[in-house]
Tab-separated table of C-alpha atoms in Angstrom:
chain	number	residue	atom	x	y	z
A	1	MET	CA	115.986	112.745	97.832
A	2	SER	CA	116.015	112.824	101.738
A	3	ARG	CA	112.634	113.490	103.487
A	4	LYS	CA	114.077	116.891	105.058
A	5	LYS	CA	114.628	118.078	101.445
A	6	ALA	CA	111.213	116.804	99.935
A	7	ASP	CA	109.506	118.539	103.054
A	8	THR	CA	111.086	121.850	102.307
A	9	GLN	CA	111.411	122.550	98.659
A	10	VAL	CA	108.327	124.051	96.575
A	11	PRO	CA	107.142	121.404	94.074
A	12	THR	CA	106.442	122.350	90.604
A	13	ALA	CA	104.514	119.230	89.034
A	14	ARG	CA	100.958	118.969	88.837
A	15	ALA	CA	100.789	115.380	88.602
A	16	ILE	CA	98.168	113.505	90.817
A	17	LEU	CA	97.908	110.692	93.428
A	18	LEU	CA	94.580	109.574	94.273
A	19	ASP	CA	94.265	108.512	97.940
A	20	GLU	CA	93.033	104.917	98.800
A	21	MET	CA	89.431	106.026	98.880
A	22	LEU	CA	89.249	107.085	95.203
A	23	SER	CA	89.042	104.235	92.579
A	24	PRO	CA	92.035	103.513	90.332
A	25	ALA	CA	89.309	103.908	87.349
A	26	ILE	CA	89.303	107.865	87.895
A	27	ALA	CA	93.330	107.968	87.410
A	28	GLU	CA	93.111	105.382	84.294
A	29	GLN	CA	90.599	107.787	82.870
A	30	LEU	CA	92.472	110.938	83.415
A	31	ARG	CA	95.632	109.201	81.906
A	32	LYS	CA	93.458	108.441	78.844
A	33	ARG	CA	93.047	112.165	78.794
A	34	GLY	CA	96.614	112.996	78.982
A	35	ILE	CA	96.855	113.902	82.792
A	36	ASP	CA	99.572	112.158	84.704
A	37	ALA	CA	97.561	110.645	87.476
A	38	VAL	CA	98.269	107.465	89.544
A	39	ALA	CA	95.933	106.006	92.683
A	40	LEU	CA	98.106	104.885	95.585
A	41	THR	CA	96.038	101.475	95.237
A	42	GLU	CA	98.334	100.981	91.973
A	43	ILE	CA	101.731	101.548	93.695
A	44	GLN	CA	102.960	98.294	95.190
A	45	GLY	CA	103.233	98.368	99.068
A	46	MET	CA	101.310	101.641	99.432
A	47	SER	CA	97.870	100.050	100.632
A	48	GLY	CA	96.918	101.021	104.245
A	49	ILE	CA	99.420	103.841	104.882
A	50	SER	CA	98.680	106.676	106.880
A	51	ASP	CA	97.481	110.142	105.740
A	52	GLU	CA	100.614	111.521	106.989
A	53	GLU	CA	102.581	109.146	104.910
A	54	VAL	CA	100.243	109.594	101.748
A	55	LEU	CA	100.969	113.255	101.961
A	56	THR	CA	104.779	112.738	102.603
A	57	TYR	CA	105.422	110.330	99.899
A	58	ALA	CA	103.135	112.791	97.482
A	59	ALA	CA	105.514	115.304	98.401
A	60	SER	CA	108.710	113.579	97.801
A	61	VAL	CA	107.358	112.714	94.091
A	62	ASN	CA	105.679	116.229	93.417
A	63	ARG	CA	102.115	115.105	93.109
A	64	VAL	CA	99.021	116.846	94.277
A	65	VAL	CA	96.881	114.456	96.649
A	66	ILE	CA	93.237	114.158	95.536
A	67	THR	CA	90.983	112.705	98.415
A	68	ARG	CA	87.466	112.779	99.668
A	69	ASN	CA	89.260	112.473	103.170
A	70	VAL	CA	88.445	116.185	103.671
A	71	ARG	CA	88.646	116.665	107.615
A	72	ASP	CA	91.900	114.569	108.033
A	73	PHE	CA	93.920	116.314	105.078
A	74	VAL	CA	92.658	119.797	105.990
A	75	MET	CA	94.341	119.062	109.340
A	76	LEU	CA	97.490	117.774	107.741
A	77	ASP	CA	97.629	120.734	105.430
A	78	ARG	CA	97.441	122.843	108.659
A	79	GLN	CA	99.848	120.978	110.611
A	80	TRP	CA	102.382	120.804	107.844
A	81	ARG	CA	102.362	124.620	107.217
A	82	ASP	CA	102.419	125.212	111.023
A	83	ALA	CA	105.692	123.195	110.872
A	84	GLY	CA	106.981	124.870	107.700
A	85	ARG	CA	106.616	121.722	105.811
A	86	VAL	CA	106.042	122.082	102.177
A	87	HIS	CA	103.677	119.529	100.035
A	88	SER	CA	102.647	119.386	96.294
A	89	GLY	CA	99.046	120.389	97.262
A	90	ILE	CA	95.816	118.797	98.358
A	91	GLY	CA	92.676	118.711	96.319
A	92	CYS	CA	89.605	118.035	98.474
A	93	LEU	CA	86.420	116.482	96.865
A	94	ASP	CA	83.209	117.327	99.087
A	95	SER	CA	80.889	114.186	99.619
A	96	GLN	CA	78.067	116.364	99.025
A	97	ARG	CA	79.137	117.613	95.626
A	98	PHE	CA	80.567	114.291	94.490
A	99	ARG	CA	78.349	111.477	95.520
A	100	GLN	CA	79.287	107.824	95.376
A	101	ASP	CA	76.739	106.875	92.732
A	102	ARG	CA	76.862	105.695	89.060
A	103	ALA	CA	78.304	109.212	87.806
A	104	PHE	CA	81.134	109.418	90.427
A	105	VAL	CA	84.080	108.474	88.350
A	106	GLY	CA	83.056	110.668	85.418
A	107	ASN	CA	82.043	113.700	87.721
A	108	VAL	CA	85.108	113.404	89.640
A	109	VAL	CA	87.611	112.963	86.302
A	110	THR	CA	85.529	115.889	84.662
A	111	ALA	CA	86.203	118.254	87.764
A	112	LEU	CA	89.819	117.189	87.998
A	113	GLU	CA	90.395	118.019	84.267
A	114	LYS	CA	88.620	121.281	84.628
A	115	ALA	CA	90.535	122.247	87.794
A	116	LEU	CA	93.883	121.225	86.102
A	117	ARG	CA	92.933	123.605	82.996
A	118	ALA	CA	92.012	126.287	85.036
A	119	GLU	CA	95.229	125.869	87.050
A	120	SER	CA	93.084	125.513	90.392
A	121	LEU	CA	95.471	122.901	91.397
A	122	GLN	CA	98.602	124.459	91.897
A	123	ALA	CA	101.526	122.570	92.880
A	124	GLN	CA	102.254	124.076	95.937
A	125	THR	CA	101.304	123.984	99.955
A	126	THR	CA	97.664	124.878	99.604
A	127	CYS	CA	94.510	122.798	100.318
A	128	THR	CA	91.921	123.180	97.305
A	129	PHE	CA	88.339	122.560	97.413
A	130	ILE	CA	87.353	120.918	93.927
A	131	THR	CA	83.895	121.838	92.707
A	132	ALA	CA	81.867	120.099	89.920
């Protein structure tokens, strides 16, 4: 699929791509619950790519990006919308609500599963804030 085509078609899948800041243990737990999830760190050759490249890749494979990097991805979302580009969605995890502690992985897994069941993470060009 060409880049231009990936950037302008509205995706329909609600599969998840966890950005590099999130543990692959989250993706593993989501898969155990029947959710199509992959961590960026599980994909060979993807380590260290830019946020723009993450969003472009996710759009090309119809995956919603899940991130703790709220500021940068909100800015990217705005830039993409202003340019008429379409991505598969961005789910932002607030670092105040999802603290990096022992319960972090479980809390994120539960919140993502809940958001998917409630259809809060729509596969469209939106930026959604995920709450606990």
